[in-house]
mmCIF file of C-alpha atoms in Angstrom:
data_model
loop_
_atom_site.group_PDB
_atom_site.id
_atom_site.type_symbol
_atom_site.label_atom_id
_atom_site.label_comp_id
_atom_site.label_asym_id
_atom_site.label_seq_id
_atom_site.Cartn_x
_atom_site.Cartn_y
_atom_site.Cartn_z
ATOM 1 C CA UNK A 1164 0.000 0.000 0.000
ATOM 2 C CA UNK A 1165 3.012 2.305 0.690
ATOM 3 C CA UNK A 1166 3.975 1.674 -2.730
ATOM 4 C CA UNK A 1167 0.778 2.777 -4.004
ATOM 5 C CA UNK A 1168 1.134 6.059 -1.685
ATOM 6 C CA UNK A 1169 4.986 7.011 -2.979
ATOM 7 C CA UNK A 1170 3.329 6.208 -6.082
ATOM 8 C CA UNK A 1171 0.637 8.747 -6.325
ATOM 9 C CA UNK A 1172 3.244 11.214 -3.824
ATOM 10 C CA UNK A 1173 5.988 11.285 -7.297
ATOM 11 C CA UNK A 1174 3.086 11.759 -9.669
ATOM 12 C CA UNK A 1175 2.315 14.892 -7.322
ATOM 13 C CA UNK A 1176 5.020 16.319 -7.329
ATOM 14 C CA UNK A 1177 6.474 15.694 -10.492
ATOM 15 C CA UNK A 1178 3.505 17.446 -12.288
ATOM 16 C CA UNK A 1179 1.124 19.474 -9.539
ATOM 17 C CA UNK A 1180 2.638 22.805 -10.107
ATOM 18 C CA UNK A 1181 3.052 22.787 -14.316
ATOM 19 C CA UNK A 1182 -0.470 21.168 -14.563
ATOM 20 C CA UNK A 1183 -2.132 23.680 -12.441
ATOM 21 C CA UNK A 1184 -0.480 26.854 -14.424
ATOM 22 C CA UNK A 1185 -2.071 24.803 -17.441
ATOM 23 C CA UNK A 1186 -5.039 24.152 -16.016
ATOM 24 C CA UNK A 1187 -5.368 28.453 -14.840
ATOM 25 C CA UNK A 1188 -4.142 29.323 -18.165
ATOM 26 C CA UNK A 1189 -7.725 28.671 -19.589
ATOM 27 C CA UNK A 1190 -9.904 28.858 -16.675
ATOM 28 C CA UNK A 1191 -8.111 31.660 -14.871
ATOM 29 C CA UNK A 1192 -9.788 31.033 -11.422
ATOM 30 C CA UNK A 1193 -6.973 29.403 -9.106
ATOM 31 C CA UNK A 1194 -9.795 27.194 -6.973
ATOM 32 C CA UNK A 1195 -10.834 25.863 -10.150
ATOM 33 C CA UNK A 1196 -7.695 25.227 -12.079
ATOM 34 C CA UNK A 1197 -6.655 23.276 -8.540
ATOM 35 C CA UNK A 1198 -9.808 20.888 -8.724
ATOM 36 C CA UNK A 1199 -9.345 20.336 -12.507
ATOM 37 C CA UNK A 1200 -5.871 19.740 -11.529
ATOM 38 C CA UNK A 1201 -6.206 17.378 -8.512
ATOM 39 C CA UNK A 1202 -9.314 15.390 -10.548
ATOM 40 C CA UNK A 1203 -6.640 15.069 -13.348
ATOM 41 C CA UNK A 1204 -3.976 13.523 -11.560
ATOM 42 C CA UNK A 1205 -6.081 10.992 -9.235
ATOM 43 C CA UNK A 1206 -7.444 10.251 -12.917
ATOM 44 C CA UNK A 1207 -4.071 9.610 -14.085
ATOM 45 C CA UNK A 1208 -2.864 7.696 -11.252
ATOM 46 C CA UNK A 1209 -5.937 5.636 -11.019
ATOM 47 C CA UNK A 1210 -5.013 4.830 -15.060
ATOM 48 C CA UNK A 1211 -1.229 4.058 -14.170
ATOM 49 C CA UNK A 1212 -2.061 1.693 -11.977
ATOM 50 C CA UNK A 1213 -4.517 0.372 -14.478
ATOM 51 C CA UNK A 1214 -2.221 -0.075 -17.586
ATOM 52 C CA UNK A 1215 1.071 1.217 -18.354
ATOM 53 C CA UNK A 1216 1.231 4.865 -19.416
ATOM 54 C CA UNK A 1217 4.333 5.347 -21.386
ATOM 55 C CA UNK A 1218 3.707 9.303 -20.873
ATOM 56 C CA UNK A 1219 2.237 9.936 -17.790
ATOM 57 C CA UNK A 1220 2.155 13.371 -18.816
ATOM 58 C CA UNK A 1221 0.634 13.729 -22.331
ATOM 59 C CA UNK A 1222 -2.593 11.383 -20.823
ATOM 60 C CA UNK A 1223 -2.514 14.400 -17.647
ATOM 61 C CA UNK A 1224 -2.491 17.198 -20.176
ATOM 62 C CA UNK A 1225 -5.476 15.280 -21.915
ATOM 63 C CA UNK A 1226 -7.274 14.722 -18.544
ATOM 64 C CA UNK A 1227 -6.664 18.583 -18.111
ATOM 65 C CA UNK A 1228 -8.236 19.892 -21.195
ATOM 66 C CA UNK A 1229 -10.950 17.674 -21.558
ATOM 67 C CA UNK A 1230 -11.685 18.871 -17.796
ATOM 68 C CA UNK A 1231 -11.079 22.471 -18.605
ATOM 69 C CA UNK A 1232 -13.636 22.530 -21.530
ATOM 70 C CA UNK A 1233 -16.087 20.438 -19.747
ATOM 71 C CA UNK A 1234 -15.631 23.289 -17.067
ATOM 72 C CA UNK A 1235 -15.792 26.295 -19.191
ATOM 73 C CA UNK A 1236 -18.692 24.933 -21.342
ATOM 74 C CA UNK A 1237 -20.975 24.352 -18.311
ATOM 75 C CA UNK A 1238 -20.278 28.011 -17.383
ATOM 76 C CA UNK A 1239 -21.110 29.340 -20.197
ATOM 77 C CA UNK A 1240 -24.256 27.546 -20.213
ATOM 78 C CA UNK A 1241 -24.550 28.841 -16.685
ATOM 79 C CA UNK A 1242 -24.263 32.480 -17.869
ATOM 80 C CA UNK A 1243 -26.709 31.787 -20.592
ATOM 81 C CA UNK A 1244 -29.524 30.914 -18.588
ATOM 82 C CA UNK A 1245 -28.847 32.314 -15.025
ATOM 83 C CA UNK A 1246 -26.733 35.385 -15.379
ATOM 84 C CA UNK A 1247 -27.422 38.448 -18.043
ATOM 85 C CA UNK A 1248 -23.949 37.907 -19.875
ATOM 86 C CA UNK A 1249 -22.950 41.060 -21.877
ATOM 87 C CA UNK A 1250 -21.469 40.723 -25.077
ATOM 88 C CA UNK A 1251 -17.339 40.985 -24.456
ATOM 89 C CA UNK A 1252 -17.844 38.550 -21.561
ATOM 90 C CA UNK A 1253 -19.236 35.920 -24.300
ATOM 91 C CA UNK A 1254 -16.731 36.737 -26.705
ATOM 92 C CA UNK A 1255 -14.099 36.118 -24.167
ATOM 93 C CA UNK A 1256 -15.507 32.967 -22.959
ATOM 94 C CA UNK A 1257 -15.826 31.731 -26.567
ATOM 95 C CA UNK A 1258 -12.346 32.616 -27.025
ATOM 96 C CA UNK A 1259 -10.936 30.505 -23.995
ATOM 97 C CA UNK A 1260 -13.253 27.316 -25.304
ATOM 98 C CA UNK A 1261 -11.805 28.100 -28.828
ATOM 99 C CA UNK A 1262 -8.069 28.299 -27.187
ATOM 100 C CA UNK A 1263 -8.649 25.193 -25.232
ATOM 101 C CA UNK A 1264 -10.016 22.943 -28.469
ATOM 102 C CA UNK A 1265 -7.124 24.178 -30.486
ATOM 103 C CA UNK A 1266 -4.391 22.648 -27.948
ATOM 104 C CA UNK A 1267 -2.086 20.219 -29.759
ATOM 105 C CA UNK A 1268 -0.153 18.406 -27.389
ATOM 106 C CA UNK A 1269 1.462 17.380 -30.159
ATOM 107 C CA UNK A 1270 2.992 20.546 -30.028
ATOM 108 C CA UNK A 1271 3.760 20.930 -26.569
ATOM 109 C CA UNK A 1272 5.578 17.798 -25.978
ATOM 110 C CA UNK A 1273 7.598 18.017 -29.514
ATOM 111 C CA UNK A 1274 10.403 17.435 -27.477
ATOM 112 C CA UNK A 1275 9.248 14.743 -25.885
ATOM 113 C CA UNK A 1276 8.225 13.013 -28.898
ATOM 114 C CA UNK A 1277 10.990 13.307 -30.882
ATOM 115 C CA UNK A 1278 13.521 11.641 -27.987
ATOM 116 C CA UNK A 1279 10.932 8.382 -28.046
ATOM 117 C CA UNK A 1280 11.097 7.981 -31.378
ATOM 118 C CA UNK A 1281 15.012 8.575 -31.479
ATOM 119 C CA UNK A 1282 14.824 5.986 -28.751
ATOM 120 C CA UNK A 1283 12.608 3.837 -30.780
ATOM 121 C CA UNK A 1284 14.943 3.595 -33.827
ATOM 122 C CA UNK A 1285 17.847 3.482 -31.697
ATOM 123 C CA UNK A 1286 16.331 0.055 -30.829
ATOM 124 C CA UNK A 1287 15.722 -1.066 -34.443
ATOM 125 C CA UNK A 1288 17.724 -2.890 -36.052
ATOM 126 C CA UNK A 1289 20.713 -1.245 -38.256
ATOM 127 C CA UNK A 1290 19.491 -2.110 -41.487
ATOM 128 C CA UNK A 1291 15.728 -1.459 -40.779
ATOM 129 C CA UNK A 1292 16.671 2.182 -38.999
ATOM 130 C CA UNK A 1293 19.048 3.212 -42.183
ATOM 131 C CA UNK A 1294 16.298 2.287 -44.369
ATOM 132 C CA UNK A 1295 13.771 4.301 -42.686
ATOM 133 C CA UNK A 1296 15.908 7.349 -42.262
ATOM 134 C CA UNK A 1297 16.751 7.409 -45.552
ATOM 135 C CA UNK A 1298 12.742 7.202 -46.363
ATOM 136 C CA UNK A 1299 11.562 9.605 -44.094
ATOM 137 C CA UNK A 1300 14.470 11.750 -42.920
ATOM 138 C CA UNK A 1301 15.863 12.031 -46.450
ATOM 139 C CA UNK A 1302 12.919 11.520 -48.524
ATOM 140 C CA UNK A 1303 14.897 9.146 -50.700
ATOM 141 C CA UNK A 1304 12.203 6.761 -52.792
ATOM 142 C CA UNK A 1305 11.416 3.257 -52.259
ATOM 143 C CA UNK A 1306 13.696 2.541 -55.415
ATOM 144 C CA UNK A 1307 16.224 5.063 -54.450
ATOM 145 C CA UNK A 1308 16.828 2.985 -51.631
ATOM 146 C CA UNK A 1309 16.828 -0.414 -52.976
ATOM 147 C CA UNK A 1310 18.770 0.415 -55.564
ATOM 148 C CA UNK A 1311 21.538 2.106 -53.081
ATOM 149 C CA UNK A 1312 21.469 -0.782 -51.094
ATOM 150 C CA UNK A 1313 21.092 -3.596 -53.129
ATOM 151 C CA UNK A 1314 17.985 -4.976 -51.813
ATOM 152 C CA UNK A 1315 14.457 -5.281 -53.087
ATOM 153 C CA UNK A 1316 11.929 -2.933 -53.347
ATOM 154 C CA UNK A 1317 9.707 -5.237 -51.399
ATOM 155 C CA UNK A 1318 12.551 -5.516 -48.584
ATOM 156 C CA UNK A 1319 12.779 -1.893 -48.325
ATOM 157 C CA UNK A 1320 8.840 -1.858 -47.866
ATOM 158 C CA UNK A 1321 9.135 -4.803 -45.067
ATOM 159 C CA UNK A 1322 11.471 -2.579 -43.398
ATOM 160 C CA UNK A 1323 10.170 0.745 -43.501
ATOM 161 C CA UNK A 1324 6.545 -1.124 -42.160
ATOM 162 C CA UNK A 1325 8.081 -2.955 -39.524
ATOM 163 C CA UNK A 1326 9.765 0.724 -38.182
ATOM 164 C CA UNK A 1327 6.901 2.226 -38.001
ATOM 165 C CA UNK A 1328 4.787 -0.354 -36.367
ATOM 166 C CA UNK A 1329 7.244 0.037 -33.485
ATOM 167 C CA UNK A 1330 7.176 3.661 -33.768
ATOM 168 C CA UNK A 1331 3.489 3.809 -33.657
ATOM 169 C CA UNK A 1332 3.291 1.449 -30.579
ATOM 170 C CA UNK A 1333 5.782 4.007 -28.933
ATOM 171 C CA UNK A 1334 4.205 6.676 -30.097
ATOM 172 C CA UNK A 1335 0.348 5.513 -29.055
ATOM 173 C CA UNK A 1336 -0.183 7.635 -26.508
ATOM 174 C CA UNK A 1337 0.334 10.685 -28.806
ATOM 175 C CA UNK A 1338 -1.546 9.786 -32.151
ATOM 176 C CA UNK A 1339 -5.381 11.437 -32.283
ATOM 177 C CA UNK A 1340 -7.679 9.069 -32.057
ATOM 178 C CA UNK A 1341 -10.101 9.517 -35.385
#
């Protein structure tokens, strides 16, 4: 059980204070950001000890927007009905839902992404990485590449699959769902 504690005590710490500025950056009350933060990371830690997250973080910052919009659409449903809500209040409003739904966190955790997949290929092996770098990182052609290194076409496209199935197993956690 003290595991379980330490557990949920690291998660805490290791992402309380940058998920609540996140969290305040779109509903800009502190009580609230600290609820849609706290919800978040039980949510998160309840899912950790479900499965294993390989990015803790990108499912948080999920948990966080999803929370923030659910938060910021019932208040302005709130306003609609309850409150006389002038017209720069809407606008504003409308502008922190549109902010929220246009978060990529894609974008946020570039970084992270790119060291997981240079991780990834760095675990490939030498003949499937050099094929797909020279597919995707030099935009050389499936023939291109055969013919530079002697293989067959349909060897360089058994290679450049099998990379990215591994890449997209690392990379699950970041890929939209359609």
């Amino acid at each position: 059980m003290k595991q379980i504690a330490d557990n949920f005590d690291q998660l805490f710490k290791a992402y309380h204070y940058r998920s609540f500025l996140f969290a305040k950056s779109f509903v800009h009350i502190d009580a609230v950001a600290e609820d849609i933060t706290a919800d978040a990371l039980m949510i998160t830690w309840i899912r950790m000890q479900e499965e294993n997250l390989l990015s803790p973080k990108s499912f948080l910052l999920k948990v966080i927007k999803n929370k923030a919009l659910d938060y910021l659409k019932h208040q302005r449903i709130h306003r609609q009905l309850i409150e006389p809500m002038d017209n720069w209040d809407e606008r504003e409003q409308q502008l922190w839902i549109d902010n929220l739904n246009e978060v990529n966190e894609g974008q946020i955790f570039l970084k992270e992404i790119k060291e997981i997949t240079q991780k990834t290929l760095d675990t490939m092996p030498m003949k499937t990485r050099e094929i797909f770098e020279l597919s995707r990182l030099s935009c050389a052609s499936g023939k291109e590449i055969a013919q530079q290194l002697g293989i067959s076409l349909k060897g360089v496209e058994y290679h450049i699959t099998k990379a990215l199935k591994v890449l997209t197993v690392s990379l699950k956690e970041y890929m939209v769902a359609s």
